[in-house]
mmCIF file of C-alpha atoms and ligand atoms in Angstrom:
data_model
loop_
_atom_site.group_PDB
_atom_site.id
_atom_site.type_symbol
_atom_site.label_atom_id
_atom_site.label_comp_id
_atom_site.label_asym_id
_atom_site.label_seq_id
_atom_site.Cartn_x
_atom_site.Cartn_y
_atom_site.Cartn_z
ATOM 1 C CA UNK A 433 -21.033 28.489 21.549
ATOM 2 C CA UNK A 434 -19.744 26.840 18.641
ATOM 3 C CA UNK A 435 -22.289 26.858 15.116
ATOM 4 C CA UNK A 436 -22.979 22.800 14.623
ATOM 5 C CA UNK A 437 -20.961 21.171 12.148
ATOM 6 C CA UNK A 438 -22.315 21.400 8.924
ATOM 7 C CA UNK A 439 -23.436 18.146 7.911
ATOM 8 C CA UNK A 440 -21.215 15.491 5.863
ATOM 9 C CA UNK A 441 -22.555 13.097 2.934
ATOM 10 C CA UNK A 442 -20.095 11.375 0.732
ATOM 11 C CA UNK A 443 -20.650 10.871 -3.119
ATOM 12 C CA UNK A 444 -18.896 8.933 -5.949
ATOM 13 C CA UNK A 445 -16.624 10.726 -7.473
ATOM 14 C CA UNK A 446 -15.022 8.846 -10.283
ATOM 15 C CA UNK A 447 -15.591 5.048 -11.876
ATOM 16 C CA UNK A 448 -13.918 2.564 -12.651
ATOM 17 C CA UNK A 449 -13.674 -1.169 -13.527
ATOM 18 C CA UNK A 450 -11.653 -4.536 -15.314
ATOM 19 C CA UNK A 451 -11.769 -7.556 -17.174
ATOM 20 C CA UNK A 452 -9.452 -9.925 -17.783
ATOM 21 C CA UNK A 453 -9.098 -10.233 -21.409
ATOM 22 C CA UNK A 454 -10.029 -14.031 -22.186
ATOM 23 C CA UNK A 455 -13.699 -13.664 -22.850
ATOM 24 C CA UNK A 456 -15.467 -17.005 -22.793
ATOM 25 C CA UNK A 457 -18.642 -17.266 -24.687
ATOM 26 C CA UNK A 458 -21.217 -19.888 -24.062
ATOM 27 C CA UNK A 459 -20.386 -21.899 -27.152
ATOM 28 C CA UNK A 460 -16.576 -22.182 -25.957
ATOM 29 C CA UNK A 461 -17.826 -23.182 -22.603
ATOM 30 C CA UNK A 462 -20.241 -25.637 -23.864
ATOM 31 C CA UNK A 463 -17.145 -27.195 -25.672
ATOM 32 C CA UNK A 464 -14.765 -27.258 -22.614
ATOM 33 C CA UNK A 465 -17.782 -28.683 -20.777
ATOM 34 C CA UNK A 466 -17.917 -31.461 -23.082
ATOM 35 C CA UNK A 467 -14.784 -32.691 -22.883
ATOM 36 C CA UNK A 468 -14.973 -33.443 -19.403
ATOM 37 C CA UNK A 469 -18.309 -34.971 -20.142
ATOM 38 C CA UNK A 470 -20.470 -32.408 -18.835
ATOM 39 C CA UNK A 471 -23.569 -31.458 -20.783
ATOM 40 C CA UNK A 472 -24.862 -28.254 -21.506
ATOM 41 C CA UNK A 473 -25.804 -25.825 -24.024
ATOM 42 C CA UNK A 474 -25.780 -22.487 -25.121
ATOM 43 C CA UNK A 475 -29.305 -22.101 -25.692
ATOM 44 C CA UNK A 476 -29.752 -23.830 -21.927
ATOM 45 C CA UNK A 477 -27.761 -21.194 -19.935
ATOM 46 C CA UNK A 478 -29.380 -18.000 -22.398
ATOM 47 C CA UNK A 479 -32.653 -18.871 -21.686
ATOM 48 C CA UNK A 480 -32.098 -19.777 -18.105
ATOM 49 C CA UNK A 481 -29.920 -17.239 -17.056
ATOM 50 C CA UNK A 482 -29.455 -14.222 -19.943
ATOM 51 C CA UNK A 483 -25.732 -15.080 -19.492
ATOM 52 C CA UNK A 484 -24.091 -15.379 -23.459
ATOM 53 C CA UNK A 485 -20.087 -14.765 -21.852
ATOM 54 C CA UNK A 486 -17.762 -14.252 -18.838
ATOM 55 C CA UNK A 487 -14.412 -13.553 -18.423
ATOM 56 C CA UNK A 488 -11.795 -16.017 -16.919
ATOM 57 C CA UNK A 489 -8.765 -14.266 -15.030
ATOM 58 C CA UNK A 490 -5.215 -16.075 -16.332
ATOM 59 C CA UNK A 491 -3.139 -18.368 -14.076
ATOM 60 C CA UNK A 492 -1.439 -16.501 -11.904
ATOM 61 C CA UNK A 493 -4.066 -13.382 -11.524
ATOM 62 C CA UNK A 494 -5.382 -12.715 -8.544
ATOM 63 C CA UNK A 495 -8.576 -10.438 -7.463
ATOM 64 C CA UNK A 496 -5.983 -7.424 -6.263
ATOM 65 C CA UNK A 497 -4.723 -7.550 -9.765
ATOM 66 C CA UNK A 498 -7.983 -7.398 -11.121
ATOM 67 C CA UNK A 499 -8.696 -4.567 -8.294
ATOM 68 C CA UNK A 500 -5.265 -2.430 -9.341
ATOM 69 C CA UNK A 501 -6.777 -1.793 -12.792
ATOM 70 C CA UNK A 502 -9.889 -0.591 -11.783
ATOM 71 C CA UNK A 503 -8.525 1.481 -9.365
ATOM 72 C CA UNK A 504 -6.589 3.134 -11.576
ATOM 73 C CA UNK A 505 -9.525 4.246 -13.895
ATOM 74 C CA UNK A 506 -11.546 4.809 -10.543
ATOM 75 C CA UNK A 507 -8.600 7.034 -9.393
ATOM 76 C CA UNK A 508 -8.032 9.097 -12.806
ATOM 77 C CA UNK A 509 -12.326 9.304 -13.420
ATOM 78 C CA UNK A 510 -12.197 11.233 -10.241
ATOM 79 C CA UNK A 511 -9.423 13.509 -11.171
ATOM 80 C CA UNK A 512 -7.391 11.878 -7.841
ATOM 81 C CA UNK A 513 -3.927 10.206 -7.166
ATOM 82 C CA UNK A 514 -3.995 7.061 -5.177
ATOM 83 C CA UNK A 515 -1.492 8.960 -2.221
ATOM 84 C CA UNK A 516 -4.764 11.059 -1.734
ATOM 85 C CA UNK A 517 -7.040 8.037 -0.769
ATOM 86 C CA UNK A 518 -7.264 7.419 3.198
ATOM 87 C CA UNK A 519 -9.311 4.491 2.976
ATOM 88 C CA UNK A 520 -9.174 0.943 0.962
ATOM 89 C CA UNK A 521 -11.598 -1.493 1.108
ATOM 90 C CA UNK A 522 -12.315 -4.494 -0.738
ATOM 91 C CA UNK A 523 -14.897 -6.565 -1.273
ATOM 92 C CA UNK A 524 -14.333 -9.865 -2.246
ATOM 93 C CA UNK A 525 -15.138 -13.634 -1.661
ATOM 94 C CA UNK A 526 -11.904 -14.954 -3.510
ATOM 95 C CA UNK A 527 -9.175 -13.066 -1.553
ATOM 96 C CA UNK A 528 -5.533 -13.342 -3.064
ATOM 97 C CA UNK A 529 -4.543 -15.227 0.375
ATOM 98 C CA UNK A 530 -6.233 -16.599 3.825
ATOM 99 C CA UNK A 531 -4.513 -13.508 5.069
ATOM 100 C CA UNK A 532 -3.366 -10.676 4.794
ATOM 101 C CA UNK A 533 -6.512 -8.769 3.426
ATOM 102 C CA UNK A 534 -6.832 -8.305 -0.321
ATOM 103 C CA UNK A 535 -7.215 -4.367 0.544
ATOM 104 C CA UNK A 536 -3.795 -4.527 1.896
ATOM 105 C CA UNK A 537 -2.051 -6.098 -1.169
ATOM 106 C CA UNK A 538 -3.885 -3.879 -3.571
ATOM 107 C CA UNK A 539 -2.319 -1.085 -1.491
ATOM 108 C CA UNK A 540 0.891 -1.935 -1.921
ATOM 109 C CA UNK A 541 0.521 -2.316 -5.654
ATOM 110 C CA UNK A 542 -1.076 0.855 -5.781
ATOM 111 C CA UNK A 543 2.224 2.249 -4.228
ATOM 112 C CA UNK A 544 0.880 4.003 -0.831
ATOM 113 C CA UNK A 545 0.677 2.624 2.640
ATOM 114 C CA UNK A 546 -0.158 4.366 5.777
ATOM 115 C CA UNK A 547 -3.873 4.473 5.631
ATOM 116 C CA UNK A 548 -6.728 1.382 6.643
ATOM 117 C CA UNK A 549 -7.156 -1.283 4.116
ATOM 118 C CA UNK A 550 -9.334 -4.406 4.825
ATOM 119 C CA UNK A 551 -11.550 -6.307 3.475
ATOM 120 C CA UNK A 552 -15.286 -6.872 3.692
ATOM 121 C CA UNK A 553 -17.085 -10.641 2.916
ATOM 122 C CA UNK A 554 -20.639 -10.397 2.214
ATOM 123 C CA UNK A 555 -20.625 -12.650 -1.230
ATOM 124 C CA UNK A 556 -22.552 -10.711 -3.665
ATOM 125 C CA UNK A 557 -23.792 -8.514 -1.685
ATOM 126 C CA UNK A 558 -20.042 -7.226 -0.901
ATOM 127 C CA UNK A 559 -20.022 -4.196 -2.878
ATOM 128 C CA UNK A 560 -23.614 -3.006 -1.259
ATOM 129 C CA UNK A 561 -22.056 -3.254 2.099
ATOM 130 C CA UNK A 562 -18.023 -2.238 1.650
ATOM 131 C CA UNK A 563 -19.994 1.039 0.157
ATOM 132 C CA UNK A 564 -22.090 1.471 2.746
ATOM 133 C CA UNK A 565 -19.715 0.850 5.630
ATOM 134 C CA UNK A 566 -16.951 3.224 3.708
ATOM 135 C CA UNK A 567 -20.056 5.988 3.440
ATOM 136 C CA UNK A 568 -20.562 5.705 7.320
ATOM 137 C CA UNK A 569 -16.707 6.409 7.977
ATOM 138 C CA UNK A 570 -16.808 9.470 5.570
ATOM 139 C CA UNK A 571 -19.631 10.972 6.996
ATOM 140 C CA UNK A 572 -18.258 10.558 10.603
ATOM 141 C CA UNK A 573 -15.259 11.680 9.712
ATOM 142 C CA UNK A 574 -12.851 8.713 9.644
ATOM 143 C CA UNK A 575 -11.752 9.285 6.291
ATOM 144 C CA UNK A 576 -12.305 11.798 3.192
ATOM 145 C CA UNK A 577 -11.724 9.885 0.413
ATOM 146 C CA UNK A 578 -12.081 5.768 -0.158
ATOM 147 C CA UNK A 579 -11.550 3.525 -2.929
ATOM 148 C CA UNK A 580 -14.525 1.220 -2.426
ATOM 149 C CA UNK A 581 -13.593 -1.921 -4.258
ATOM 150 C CA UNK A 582 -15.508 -5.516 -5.329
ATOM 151 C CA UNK A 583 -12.952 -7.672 -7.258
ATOM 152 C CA UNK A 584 -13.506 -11.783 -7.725
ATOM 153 C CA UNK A 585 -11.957 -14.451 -9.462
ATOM 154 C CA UNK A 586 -14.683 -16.794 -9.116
ATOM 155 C CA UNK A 587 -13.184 -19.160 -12.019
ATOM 156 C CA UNK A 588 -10.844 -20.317 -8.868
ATOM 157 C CA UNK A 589 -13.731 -21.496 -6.854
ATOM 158 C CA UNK A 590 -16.234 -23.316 -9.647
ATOM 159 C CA UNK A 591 -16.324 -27.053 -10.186
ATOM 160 C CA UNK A 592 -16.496 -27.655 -13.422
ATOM 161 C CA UNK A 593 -17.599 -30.613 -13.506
ATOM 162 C CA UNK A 594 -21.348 -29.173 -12.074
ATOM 163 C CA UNK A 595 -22.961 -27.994 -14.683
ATOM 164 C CA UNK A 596 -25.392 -26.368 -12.430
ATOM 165 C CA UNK A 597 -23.105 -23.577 -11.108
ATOM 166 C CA UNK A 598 -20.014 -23.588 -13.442
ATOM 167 C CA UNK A 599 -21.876 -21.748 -16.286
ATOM 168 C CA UNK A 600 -23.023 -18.826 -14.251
ATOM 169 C CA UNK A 601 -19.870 -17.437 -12.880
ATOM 170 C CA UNK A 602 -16.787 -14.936 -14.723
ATOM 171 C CA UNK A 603 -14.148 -12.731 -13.105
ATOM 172 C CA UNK A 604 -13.492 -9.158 -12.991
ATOM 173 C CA UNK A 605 -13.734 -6.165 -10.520
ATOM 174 C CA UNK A 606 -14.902 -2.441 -9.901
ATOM 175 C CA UNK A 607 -14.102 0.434 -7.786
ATOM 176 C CA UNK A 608 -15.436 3.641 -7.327
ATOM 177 C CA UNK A 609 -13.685 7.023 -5.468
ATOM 178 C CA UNK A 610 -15.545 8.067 -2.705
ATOM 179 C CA UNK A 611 -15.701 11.301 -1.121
ATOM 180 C CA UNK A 612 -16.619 13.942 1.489
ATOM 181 C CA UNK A 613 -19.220 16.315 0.395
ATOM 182 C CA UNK A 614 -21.686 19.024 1.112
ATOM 183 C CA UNK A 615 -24.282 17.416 -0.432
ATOM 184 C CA UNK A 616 -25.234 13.727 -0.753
ATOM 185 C CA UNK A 617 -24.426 11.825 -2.772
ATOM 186 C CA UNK A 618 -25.354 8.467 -0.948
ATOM 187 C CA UNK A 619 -29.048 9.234 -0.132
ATOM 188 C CA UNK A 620 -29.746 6.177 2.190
ATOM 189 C CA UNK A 621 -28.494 2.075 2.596
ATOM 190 C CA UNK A 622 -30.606 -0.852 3.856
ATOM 191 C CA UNK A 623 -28.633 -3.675 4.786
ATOM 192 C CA UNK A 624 -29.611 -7.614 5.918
ATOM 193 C CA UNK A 625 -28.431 -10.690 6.331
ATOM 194 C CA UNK A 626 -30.362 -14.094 7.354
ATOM 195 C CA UNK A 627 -27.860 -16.694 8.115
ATOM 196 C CA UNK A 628 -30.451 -19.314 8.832
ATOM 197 C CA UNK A 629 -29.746 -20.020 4.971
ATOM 198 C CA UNK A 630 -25.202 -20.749 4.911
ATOM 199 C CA UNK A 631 -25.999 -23.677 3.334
ATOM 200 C CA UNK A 632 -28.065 -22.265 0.322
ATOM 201 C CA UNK A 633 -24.942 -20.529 -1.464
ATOM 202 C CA UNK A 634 -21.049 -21.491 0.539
ATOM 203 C CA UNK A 635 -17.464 -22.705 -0.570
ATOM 204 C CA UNK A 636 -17.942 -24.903 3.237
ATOM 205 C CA UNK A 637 -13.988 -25.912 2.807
ATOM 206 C CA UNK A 638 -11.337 -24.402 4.584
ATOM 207 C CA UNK A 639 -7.745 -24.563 5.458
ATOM 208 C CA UNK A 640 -6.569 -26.392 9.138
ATOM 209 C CA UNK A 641 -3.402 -28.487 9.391
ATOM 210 C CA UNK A 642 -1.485 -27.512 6.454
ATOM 211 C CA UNK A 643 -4.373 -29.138 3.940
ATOM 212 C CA UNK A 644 -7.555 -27.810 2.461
ATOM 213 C CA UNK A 645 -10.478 -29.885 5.030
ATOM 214 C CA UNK A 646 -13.844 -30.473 3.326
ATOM 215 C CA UNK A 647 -15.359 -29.025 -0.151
ATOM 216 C CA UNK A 648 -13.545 -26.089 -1.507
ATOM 217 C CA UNK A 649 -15.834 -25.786 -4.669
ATOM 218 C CA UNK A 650 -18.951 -23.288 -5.346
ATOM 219 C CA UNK A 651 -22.567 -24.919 -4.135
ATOM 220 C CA UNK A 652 -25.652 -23.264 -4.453
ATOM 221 C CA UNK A 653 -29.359 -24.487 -4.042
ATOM 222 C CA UNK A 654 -30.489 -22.275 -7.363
ATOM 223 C CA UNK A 655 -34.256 -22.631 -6.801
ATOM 224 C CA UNK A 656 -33.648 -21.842 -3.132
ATOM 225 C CA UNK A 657 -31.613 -18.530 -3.764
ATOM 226 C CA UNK A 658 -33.459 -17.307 -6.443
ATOM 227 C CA UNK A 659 -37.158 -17.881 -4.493
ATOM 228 C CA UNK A 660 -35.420 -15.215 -1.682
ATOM 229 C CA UNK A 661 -33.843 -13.084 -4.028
ATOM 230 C CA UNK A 662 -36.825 -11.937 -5.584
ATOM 231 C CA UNK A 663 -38.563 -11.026 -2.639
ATOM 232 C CA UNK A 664 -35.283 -9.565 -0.699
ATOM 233 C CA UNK A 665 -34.785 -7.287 -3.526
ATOM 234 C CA UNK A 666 -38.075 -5.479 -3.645
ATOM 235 C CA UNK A 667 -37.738 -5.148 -0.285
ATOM 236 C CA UNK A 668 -34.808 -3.499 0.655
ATOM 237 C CA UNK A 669 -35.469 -1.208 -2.904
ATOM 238 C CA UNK A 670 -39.114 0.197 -1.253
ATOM 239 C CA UNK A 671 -37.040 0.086 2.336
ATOM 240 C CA UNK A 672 -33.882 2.123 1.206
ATOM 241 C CA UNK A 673 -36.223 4.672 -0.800
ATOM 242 C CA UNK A 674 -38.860 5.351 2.344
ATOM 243 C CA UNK A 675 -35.863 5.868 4.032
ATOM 244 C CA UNK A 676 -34.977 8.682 1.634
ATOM 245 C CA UNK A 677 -37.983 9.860 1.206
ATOM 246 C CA UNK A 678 -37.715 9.027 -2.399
ATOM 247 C CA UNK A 679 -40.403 6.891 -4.738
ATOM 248 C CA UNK A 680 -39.459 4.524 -7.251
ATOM 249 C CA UNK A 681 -40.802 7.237 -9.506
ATOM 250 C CA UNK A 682 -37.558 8.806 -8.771
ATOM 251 C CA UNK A 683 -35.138 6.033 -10.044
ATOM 252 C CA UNK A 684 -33.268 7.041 -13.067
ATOM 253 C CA UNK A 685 -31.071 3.729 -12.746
ATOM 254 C CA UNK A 686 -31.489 0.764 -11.336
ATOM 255 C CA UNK A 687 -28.898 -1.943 -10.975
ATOM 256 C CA UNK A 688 -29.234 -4.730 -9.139
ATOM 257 C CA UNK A 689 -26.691 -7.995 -8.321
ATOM 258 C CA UNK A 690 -25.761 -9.281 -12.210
ATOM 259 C CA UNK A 691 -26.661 -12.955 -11.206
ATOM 260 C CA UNK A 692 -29.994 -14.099 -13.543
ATOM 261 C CA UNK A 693 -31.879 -12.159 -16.229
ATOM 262 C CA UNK A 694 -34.997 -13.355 -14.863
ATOM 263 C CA UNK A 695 -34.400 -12.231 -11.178
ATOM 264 C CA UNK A 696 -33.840 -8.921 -12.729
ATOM 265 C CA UNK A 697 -36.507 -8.529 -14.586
ATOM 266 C CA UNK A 698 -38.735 -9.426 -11.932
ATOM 267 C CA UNK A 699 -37.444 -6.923 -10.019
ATOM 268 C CA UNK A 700 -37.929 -4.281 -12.556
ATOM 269 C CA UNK A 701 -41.931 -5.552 -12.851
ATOM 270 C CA UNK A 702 -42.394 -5.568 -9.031
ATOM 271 C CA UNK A 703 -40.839 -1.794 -8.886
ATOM 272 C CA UNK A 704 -43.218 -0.865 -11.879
ATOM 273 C CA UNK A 705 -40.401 0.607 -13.144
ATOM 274 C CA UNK A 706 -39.436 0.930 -16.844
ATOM 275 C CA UNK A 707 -37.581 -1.840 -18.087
ATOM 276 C CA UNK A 708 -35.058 0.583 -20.000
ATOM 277 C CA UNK A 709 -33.795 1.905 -16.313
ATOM 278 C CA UNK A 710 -32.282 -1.370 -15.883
ATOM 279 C CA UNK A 711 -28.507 -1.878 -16.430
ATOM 280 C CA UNK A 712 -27.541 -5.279 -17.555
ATOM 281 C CA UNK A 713 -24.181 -6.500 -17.730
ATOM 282 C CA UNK A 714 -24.732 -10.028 -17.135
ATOM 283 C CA UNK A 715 -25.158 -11.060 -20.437
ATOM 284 C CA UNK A 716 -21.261 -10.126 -21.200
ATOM 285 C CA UNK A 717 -20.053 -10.513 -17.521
ATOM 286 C CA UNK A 718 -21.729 -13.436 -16.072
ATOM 287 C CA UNK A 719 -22.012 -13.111 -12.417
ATOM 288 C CA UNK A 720 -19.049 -11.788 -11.053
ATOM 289 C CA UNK A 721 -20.242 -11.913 -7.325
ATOM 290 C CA UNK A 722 -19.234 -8.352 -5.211
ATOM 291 C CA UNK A 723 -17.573 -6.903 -8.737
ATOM 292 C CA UNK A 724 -20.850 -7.500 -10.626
ATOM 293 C CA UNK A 725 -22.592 -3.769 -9.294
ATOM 294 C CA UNK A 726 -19.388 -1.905 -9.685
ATOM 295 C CA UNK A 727 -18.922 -3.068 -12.954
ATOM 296 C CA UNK A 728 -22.408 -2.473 -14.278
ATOM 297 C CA UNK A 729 -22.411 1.368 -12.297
ATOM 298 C CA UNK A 730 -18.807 1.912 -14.114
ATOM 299 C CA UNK A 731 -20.054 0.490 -17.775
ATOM 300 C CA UNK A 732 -23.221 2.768 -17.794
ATOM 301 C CA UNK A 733 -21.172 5.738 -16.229
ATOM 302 C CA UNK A 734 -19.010 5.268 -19.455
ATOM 303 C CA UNK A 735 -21.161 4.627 -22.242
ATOM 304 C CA UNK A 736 -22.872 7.782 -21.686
ATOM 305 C CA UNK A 737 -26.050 6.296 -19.500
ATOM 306 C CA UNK A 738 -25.470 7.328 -16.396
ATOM 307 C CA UNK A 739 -24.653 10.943 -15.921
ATOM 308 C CA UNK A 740 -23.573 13.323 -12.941
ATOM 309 C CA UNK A 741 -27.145 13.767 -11.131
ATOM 310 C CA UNK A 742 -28.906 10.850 -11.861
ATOM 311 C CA UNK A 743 -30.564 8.660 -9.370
ATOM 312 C CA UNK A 744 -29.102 5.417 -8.922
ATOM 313 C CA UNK A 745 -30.560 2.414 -7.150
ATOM 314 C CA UNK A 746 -27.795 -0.473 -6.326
ATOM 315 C CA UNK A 747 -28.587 -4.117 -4.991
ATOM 316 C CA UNK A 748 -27.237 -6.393 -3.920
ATOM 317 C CA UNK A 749 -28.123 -10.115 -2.756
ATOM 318 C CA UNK A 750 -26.078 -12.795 -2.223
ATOM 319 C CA UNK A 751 -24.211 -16.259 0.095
ATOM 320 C CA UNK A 752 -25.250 -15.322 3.974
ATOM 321 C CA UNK A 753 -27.452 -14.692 3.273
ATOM 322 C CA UNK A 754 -27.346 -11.484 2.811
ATOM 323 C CA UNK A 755 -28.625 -8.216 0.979
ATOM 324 C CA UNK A 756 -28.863 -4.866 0.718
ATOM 325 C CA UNK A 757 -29.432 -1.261 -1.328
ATOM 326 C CA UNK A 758 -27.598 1.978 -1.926
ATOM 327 C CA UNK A 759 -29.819 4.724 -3.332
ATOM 328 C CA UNK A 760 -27.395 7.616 -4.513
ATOM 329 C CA UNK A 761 -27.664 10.685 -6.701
ATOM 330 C CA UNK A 762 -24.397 10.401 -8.692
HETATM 331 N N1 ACO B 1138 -27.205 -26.951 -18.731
HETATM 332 C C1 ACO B 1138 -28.241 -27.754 -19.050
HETATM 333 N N2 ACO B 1138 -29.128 -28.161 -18.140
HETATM 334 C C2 ACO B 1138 -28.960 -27.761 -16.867
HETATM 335 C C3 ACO B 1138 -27.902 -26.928 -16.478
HETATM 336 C C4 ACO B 1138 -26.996 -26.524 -17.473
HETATM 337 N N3 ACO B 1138 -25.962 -25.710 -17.210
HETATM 338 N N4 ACO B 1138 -27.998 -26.682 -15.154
HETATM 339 C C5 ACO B 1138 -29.090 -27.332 -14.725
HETATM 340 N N5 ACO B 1138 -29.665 -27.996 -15.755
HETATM 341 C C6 ACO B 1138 -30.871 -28.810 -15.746
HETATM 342 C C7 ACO B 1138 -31.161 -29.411 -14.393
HETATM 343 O O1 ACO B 1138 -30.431 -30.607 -14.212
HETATM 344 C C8 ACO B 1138 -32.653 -29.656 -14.469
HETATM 345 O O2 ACO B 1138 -32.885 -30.830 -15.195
HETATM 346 P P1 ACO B 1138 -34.104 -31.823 -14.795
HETATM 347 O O3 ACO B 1138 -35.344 -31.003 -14.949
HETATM 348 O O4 ACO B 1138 -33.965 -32.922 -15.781
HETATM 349 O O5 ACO B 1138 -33.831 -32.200 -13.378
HETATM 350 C C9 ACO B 1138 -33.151 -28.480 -15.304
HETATM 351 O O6 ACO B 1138 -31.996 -27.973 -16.000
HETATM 352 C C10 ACO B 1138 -33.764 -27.362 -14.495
HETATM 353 O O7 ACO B 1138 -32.901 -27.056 -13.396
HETATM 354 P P2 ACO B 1138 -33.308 -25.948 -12.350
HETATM 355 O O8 ACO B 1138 -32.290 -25.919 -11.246
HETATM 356 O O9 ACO B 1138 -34.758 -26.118 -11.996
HETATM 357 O O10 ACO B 1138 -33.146 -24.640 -13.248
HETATM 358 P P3 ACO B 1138 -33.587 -23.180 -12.897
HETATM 359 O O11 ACO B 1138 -34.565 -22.703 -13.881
HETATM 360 O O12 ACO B 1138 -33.918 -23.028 -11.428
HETATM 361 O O13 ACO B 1138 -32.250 -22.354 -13.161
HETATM 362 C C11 ACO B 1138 -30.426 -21.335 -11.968
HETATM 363 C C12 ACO B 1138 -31.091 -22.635 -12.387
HETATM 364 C C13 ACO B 1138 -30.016 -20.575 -13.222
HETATM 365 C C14 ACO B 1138 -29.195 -21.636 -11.130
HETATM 366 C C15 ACO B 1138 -31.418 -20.480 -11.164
HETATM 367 O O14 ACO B 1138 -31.999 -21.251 -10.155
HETATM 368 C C16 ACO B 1138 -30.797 -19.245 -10.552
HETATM 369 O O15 ACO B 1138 -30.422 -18.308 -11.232
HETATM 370 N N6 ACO B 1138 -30.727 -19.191 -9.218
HETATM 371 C C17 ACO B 1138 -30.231 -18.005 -8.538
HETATM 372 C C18 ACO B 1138 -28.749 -17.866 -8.588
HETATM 373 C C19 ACO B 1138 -28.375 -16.525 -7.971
HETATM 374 O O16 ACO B 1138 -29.103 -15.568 -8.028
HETATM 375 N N7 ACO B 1138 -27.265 -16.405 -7.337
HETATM 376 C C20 ACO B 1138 -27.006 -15.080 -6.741
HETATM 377 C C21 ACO B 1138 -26.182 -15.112 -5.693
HETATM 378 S S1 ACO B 1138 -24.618 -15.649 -6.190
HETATM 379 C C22 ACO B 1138 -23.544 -15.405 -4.856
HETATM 380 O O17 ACO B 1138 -23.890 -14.882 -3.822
HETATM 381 C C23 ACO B 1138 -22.158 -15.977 -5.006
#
């Protein structure tokens, strides 16, 4: 009789993210805004939101360019070339074209071919579920190694001419490697989605007869998405640690969906965790939808914050609706 297979985890092996270089802070958005005769104000969207700047991707760049640079310093973090990675997938909401997938472009720019590349639309909850979906394969043994991607260019998709959603937004994307391992790694996901609320968070526009039919633009109930977000997040966080048999206790790092200071810090209160375990990036990033977890993991990874064992709590919450958690030990 054969000894059972040792079991398989996955873990993150190398970081890695991008921003397009036009930073826009609130006081040059408050300008733009103005000349189109929308009013706002920096102290407004500070106080409101914690958001000071975002990043705006250039005509012409698209979210697998965005992806391609991140994967790059995903790819050399982790010591790997991109010919070694047997899986691609993207998250994103703001895909280069109706089809083919994102994944597959950023393949091809990556130089490889041959192994699966799609993408995965969960809004900002993308990254939460391309990583848990790309852990599942790994552990049953449909691939070894994945580059587990969230890359938007929201700018694309705002109307800027509503000052309630234009302000919040920026562009940008993260990756991480993921691997095969003896040991975890990825302790345990939770993922959910309710779509009872579409209509709370959609782009409802799409393409049929050669023309764009209905709204293409951003629209979001605020109030309505950020009353659910604060209770879906401490939920899946004390559902994704009982399934680890972890406490919050055990949380080096949390980082939750970059979307609204306040929703974060509430969060942090209703975990009873210390408010210094909480990355924030969306101060300087804005909310960059399915990149905005990726990017946070990869700028605490590299400013010394987050180091090789640590306990990491991801979240992520977004249009579905939908939500989730990754607890990992890095
Ligand atoms: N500048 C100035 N005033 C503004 C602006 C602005 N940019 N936007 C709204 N206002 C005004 C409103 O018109 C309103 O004025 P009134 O009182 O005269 O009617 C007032 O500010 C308050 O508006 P509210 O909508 O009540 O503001 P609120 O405190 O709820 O903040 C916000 C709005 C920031 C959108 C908040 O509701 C929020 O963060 N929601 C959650 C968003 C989120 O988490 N999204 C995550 C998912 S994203 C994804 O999946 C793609």
């Amino acid at each position: 009789m054969n000894a059972p297979a040792a079991p398989r985890y996955t873990r993150i092996s190398g970081t890695g993210s991008h921003l397009p270089p036009r930073r826009v802070g609130n006081d040059e958005l408050v300008r733009l805004l103005a000349a189109r005769g929308v009013e706002t104000s920096d102290a407004w969207i500070t106080e409101r939101t914690g958001i000071r700047a975002r990043h705006f991707a250039a005509d012409g760049v698209n979210a697998s360019d965005l992806a391609l640079h991140a994967c790059r310093h995903a790819l050399e973090a982790a010591g790997r070339r991109a010919d070694e990675i047997d899986l691609i997938v993207v998250a994103t909401s703001t895909p280069d074209m109706v089809f083919p997938a994102t994944a597959s472009i950023l393949q091809a720019k990556l130089g490889v071919h041959g192994c699966p590349a799609f993408d995965l639309q969960a809004v900002c909850s993308g990254f939460v579920y391309a990583l848990t979906v790309a852990d599942a394969m790994i552990r049953t043994g449909g691939a070894t190694r994945a580059l587990v991607v969230g890359a938007e260019v929201f700018s694309r998709i705002l109307d800027f001419d509503d000052r309630t959603t234009c302000v919040l937004f920026g562009d940008g994307a993260g990756a991480v490697v993921l691997e095969a391992s003896d040991a975890p790694g990825i302790l345990a996901t939770d993922l959910h989605a309710d779509g009872r609320h579409v209509g709370i968070l959609c782009v409802p526009g799409t393409v049929g007869g050669g023309k764009v039919l209905g709204d293409p633009l951003l629209r979001m109930d605020g109030q309505a998405v950020f009353k659910l977000a604060v209770g879906v997040l401490e939920e899946t966080a004390r559902t994704v640690l009982a399934k680890a048999a972890r406490s919050e206790a055990d949380v080096d790092w949390l980082i939750p969906h970059q979307a609204n200071i306040r929703i974060m810090h509430s969060t942090v209160r209703k975990l009873r965790l210390p408010p210094e375990r909480l990355v924030v990036t969306v101060d300087e990033h804005g909310n960059t939808s399915a990149a905005s977890v990726p990017l946070a993991l990869d700028t605490a990874v590299r400013d010394g914050r987050i180091r090789r064992g640590d306990t990491v709590l991801l979240e992520g919450v977004g249009g579905g609706f939908t939500w989730g958690s990754v607890l990992l030990d890095l």
